[in-house]
Coordinates of C-alpha atoms and ligand atoms in Angstrom, one line a residue:
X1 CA 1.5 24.2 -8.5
X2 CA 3.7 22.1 -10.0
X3 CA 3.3 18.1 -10.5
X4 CA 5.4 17.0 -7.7
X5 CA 3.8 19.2 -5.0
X6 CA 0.1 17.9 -6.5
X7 CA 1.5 14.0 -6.0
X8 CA 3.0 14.6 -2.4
X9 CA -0.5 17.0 -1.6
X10 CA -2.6 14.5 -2.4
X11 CA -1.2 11.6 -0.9
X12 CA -1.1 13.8 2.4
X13 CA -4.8 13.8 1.9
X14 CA -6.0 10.9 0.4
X15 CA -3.5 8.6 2.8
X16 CA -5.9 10.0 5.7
X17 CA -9.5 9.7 4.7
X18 CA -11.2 6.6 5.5
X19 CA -10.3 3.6 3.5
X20 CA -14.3 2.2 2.5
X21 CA -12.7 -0.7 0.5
X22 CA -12.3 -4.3 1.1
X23 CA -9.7 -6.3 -0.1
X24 CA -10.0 -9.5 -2.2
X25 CA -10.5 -12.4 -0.4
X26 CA -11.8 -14.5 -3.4
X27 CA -8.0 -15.3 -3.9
X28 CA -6.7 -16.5 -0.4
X29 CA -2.7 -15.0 -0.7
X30 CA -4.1 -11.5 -1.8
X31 CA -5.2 -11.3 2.2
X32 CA -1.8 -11.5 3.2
X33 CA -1.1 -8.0 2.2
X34 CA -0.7 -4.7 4.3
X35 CA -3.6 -2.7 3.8
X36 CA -2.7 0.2 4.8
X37 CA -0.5 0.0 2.0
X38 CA -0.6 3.4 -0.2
X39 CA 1.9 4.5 -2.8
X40 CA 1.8 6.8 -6.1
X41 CA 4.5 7.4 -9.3
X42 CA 4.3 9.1 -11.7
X43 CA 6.8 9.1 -14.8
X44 CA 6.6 11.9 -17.5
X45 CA 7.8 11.9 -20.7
X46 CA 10.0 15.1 -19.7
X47 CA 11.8 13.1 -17.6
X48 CA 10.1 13.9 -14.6
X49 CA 9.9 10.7 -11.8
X50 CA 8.7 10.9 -8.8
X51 CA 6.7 8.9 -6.3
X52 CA 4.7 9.3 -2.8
X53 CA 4.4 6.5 0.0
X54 CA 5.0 2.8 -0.6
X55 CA 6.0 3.3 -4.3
X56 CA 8.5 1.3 -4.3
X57 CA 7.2 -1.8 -2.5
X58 CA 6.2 -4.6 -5.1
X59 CA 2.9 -5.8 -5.0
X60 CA 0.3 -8.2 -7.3
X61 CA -0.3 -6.5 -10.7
X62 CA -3.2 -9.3 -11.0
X63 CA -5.4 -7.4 -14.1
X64 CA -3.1 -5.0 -15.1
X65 CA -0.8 -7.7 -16.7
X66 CA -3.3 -8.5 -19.2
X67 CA -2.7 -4.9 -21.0
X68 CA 1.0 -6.3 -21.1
X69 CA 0.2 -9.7 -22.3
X70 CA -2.4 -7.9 -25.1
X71 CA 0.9 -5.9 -26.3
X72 CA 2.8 -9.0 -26.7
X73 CA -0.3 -10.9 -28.2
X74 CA -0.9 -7.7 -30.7
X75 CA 2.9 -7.7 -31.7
X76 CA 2.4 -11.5 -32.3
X77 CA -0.9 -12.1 -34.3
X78 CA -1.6 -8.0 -35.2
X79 CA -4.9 -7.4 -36.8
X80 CA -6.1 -11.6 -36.5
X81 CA -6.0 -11.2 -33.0
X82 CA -9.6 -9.0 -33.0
X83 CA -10.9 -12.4 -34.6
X84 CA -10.2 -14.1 -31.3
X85 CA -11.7 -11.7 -29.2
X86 CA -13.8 -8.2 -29.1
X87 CA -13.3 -4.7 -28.4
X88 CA -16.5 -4.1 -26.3
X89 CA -16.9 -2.9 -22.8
X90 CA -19.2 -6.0 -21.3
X91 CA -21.5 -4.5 -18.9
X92 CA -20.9 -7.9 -16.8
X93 CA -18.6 -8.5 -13.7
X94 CA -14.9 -9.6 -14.8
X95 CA -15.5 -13.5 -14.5
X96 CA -19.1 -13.3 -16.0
X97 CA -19.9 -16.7 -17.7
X98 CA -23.1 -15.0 -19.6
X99 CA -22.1 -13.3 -22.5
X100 CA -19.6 -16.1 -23.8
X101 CA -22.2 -18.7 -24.2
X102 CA -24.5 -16.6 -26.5
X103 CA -21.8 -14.9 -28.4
X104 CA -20.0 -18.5 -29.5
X105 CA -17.2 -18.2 -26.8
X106 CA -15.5 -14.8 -28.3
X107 CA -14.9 -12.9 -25.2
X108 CA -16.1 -9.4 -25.5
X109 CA -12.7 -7.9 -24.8
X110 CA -9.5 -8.2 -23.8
X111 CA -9.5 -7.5 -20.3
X112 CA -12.4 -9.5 -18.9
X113 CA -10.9 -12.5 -17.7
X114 CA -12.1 -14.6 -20.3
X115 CA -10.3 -12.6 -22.9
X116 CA -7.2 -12.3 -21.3
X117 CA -7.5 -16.1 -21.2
X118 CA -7.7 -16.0 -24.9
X119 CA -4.6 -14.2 -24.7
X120 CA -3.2 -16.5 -23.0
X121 CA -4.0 -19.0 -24.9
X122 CA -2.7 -17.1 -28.2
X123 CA 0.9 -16.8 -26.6
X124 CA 1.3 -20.1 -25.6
X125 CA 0.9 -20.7 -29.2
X126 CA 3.5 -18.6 -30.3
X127 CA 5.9 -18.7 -27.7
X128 CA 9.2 -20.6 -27.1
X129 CA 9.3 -20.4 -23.7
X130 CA 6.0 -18.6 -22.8
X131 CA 6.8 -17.9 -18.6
X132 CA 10.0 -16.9 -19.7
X133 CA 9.8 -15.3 -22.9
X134 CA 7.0 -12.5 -21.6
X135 CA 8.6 -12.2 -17.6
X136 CA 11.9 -10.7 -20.5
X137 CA 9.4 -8.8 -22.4
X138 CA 8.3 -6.9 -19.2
X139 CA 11.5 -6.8 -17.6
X140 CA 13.4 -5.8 -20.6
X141 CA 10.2 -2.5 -21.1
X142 CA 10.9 -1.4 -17.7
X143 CA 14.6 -1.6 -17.2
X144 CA 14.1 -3.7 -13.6
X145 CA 15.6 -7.2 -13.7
X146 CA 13.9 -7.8 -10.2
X147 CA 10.5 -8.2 -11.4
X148 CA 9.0 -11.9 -11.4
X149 CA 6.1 -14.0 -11.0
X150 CA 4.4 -14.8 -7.1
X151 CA 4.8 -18.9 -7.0
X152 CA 2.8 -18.2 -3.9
X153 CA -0.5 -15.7 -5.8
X154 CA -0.4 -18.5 -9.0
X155 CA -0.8 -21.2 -6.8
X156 CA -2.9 -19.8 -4.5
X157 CA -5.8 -18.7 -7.2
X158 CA -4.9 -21.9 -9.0
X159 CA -6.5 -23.8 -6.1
X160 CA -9.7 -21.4 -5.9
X161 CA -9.8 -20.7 -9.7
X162 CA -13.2 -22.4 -10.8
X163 CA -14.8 -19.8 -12.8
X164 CA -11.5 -19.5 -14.9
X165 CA -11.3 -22.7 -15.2
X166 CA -15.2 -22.7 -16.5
X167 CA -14.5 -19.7 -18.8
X168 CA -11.9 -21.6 -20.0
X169 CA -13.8 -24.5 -20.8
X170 CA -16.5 -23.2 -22.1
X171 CA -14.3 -21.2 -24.7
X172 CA -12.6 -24.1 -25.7
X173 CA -15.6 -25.6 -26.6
X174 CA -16.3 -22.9 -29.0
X175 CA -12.9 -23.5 -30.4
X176 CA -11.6 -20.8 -29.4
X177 CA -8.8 -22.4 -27.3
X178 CA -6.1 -23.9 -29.0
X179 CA -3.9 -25.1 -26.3
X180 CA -4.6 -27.5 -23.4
X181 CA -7.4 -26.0 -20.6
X182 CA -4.6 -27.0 -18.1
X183 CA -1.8 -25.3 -19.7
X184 CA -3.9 -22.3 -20.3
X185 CA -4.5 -22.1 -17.3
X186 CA -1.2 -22.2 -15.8
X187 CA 0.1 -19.5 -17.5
X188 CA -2.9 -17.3 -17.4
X189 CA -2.5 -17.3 -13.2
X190 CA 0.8 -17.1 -13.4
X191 CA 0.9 -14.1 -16.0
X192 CA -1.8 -12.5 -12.9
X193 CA 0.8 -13.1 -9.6
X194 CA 3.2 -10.4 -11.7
X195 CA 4.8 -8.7 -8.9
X196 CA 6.2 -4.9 -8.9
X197 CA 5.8 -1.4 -8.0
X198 CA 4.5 1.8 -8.5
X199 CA 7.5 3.4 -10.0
X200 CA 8.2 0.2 -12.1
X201 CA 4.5 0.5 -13.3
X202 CA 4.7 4.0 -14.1
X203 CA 7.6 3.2 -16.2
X204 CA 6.8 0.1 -17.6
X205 CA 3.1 2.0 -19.2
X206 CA 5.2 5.0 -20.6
X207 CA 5.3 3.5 -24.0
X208 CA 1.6 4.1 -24.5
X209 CA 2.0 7.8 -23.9
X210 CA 4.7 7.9 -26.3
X211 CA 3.6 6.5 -29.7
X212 CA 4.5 3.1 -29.2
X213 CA 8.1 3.8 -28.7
X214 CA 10.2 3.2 -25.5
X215 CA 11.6 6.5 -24.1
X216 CA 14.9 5.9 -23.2
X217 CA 16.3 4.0 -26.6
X218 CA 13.1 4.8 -28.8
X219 CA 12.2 0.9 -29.3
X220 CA 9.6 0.9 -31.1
X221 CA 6.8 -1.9 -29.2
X222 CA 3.4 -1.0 -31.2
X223 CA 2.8 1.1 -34.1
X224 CA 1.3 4.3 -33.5
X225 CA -2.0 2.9 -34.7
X226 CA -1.6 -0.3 -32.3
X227 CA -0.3 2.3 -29.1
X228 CA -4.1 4.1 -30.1
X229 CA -6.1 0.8 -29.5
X230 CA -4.8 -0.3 -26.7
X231 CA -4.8 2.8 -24.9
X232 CA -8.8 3.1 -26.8
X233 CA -9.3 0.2 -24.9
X234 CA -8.1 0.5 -21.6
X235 CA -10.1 3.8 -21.8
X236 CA -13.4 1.7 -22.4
X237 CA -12.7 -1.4 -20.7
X238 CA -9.9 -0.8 -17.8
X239 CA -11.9 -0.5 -15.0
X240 CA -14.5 -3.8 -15.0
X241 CA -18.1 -2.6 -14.9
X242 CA -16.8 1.0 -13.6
X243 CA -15.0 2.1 -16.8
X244 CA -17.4 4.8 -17.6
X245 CA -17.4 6.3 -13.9
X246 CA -13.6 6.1 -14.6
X247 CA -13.8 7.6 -17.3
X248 CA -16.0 10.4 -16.1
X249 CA -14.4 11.0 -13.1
X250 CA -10.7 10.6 -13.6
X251 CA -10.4 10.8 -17.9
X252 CA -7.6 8.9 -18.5
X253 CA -6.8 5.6 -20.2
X254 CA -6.0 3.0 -17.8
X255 CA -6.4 -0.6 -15.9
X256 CA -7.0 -1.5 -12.1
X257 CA -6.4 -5.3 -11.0
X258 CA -7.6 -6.8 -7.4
X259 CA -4.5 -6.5 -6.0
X260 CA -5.4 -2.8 -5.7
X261 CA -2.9 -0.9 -8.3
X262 CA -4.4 1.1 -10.8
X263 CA -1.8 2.6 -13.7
X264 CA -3.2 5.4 -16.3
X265 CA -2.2 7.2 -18.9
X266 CA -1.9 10.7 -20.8
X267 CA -1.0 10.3 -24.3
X268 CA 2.2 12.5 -24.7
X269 CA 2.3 13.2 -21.6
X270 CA 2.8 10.7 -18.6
X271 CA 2.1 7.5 -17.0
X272 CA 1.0 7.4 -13.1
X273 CA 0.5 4.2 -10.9
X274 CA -1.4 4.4 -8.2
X275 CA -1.6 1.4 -5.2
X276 CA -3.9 0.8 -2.2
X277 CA -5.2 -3.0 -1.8
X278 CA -8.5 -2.1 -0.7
X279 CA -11.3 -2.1 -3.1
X280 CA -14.0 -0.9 -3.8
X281 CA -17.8 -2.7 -4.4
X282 CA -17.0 -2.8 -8.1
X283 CA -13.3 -4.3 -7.8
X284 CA -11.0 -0.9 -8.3
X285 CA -8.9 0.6 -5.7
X286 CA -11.2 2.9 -3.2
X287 CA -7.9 5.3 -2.2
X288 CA -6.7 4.6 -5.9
X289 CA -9.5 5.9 -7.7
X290 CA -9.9 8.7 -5.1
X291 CA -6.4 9.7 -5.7
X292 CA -6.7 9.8 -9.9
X293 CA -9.8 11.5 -9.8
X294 CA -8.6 14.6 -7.9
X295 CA -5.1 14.2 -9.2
X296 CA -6.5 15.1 -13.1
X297 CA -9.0 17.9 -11.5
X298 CA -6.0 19.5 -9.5
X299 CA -3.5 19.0 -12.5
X300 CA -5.9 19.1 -15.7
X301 CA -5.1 16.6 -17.1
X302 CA -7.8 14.5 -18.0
X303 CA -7.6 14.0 -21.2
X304 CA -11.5 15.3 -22.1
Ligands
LIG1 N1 -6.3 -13.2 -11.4 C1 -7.5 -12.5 -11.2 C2 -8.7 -13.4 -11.6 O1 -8.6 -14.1 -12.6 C3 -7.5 -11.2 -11.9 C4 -8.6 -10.4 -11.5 C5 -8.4 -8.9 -11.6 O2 -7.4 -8.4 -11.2 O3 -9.3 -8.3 -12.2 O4 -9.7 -13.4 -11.0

């Protein structure tokens, strides 16, 4: 079988079994979704795109952004930026307030919200016009002027956002906050209400299966030793406390967000986005995670 007929096969099958997930009422606009919602792309580095169901209707990135605002960070500070914050998967939920106090308010890794909020933090340091200057970054990556921020998500979680707000807090009383909590803030909701699809995912993440380098012009965005980290990373820490049945089950580097996308990747080979808003117990995308794990059985092409 070839790739296409696996994508379209399995969304035929997954599309019809029982959706067990919930979606994420802990931020209020994220219930005003349709949840029957299901679309899949995948882009290859052969040039193959295709896509299944709703793949092209935009939807919140929430989580996933903080790979993209890691890149940006990474190109920014390079190797000082592990100073900042870890490398470790964290065992605790995403907004876990635990760990920071005993380990002096450096965030375990990246991709826990309190280490995205470090991120945050680092490129409001070293940006001109921070909203701006990353909404070109992605745009510019993945070819698709339409993408933008949800004034509506931002504002929405900004009203609910009390454990970010603690995380934030606490780090910056560690020291580990340069900017204003307020300001951090602000940009660290509005880097999460990043709006687009499945096919813009698929191409925006292609860069990590190719060494760093854009496909169509060969920019290069990370060194080949950077692209390795991050997609290290995202293989360990991608999937909040469910990274290792990720790993076991579907073998691919990758990162979920609670608005219920899900983008992976195969070095050298491809990057596939996958998006259904209903999640499951441990915050991941129930149809999303079904789809991956028998997408890399049927296709093999989990990386292991
Ligand atoms: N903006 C969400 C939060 O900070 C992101 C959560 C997620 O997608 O993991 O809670």
């Amino acid at each position: 079988m070839d790739i296409k007929e696996i994508v379209q096969d399995l969304y035929l099958k997954i599309k019809d079994i029982e959706d067990k997930g919930n979606l994420a009422s802990y931020i209020p606009e994220l219930e005003n979704v349709d949840s029957t919602s299901f679309g899949v792309h995948i882009s290859t580095l052969d040039n193959l795109n295709f896509g299944a169901g709703n793949y092209q209707d935009k939807f919140s990135i929430q989580s996933i952004v903080k790979v993209l605002s890691l890149v940006m960070a990474y190109r920014t500070l390079g190797e000082e930026l592990w100073k900042r914050v870890g490398v470790e998967a964290s065992g605790f939920s995403f907004n876990s307030l635990i760990q920071l106090e005993v380990e002096n308010g450096i965030p375990r890794n990246p991709f826990i919200n309190a280490g995205a909020i470090v991120v945050a933090d680092i490129l409001l340091s070293n940006l001109k016009d921070p909203k701006k200057d990353f909404l070109d970054f992605v745009k510019n990556l993945s070819n698709n002027k339409n993408i933008g921020y949800s004034n509506k998500i931002a504002a929405s979680e900004k009203e609910v956002g009390y454990r970010n707000a603690a995380l934030c807090n606490l780090i910056k009383s560690f020291g580990n906050i340069e900017n204003k909590s307020a300001d951090v803030l602000d940009f660290y909701f509005t880097l999460c209400s990043l709006e687009m699809n499945c096919e813009d995912l698929s191409n925006l993440f292609l860069f990590l299966a190719n060494d760093g380098y854009t496909v169509d012009d060969r920019k290069q965005i990370l060194t080949r030793s950077q692209t390795k980290r991050i997609n290290a990373l995202m293989q360990s820490c991608g999937f909040y406390d469910e990274s290792g049945e990720f790993t076991f089950k579907v073998g691919l580097p990758g990162k979920s967000g609670v608005g219920g996308g899900i983008v992976a990747v195969h070095p050298s080979q491809f990057a596939i986005a996958v998006w259904s808003p209903k999640l499951n117990k441990k915050g991941n995308s129930y149809r999303g995670m079904r789809f991956l794990e028998e997408f890399t059985t049927k296709s093999e092409s989990s990386i292991f």
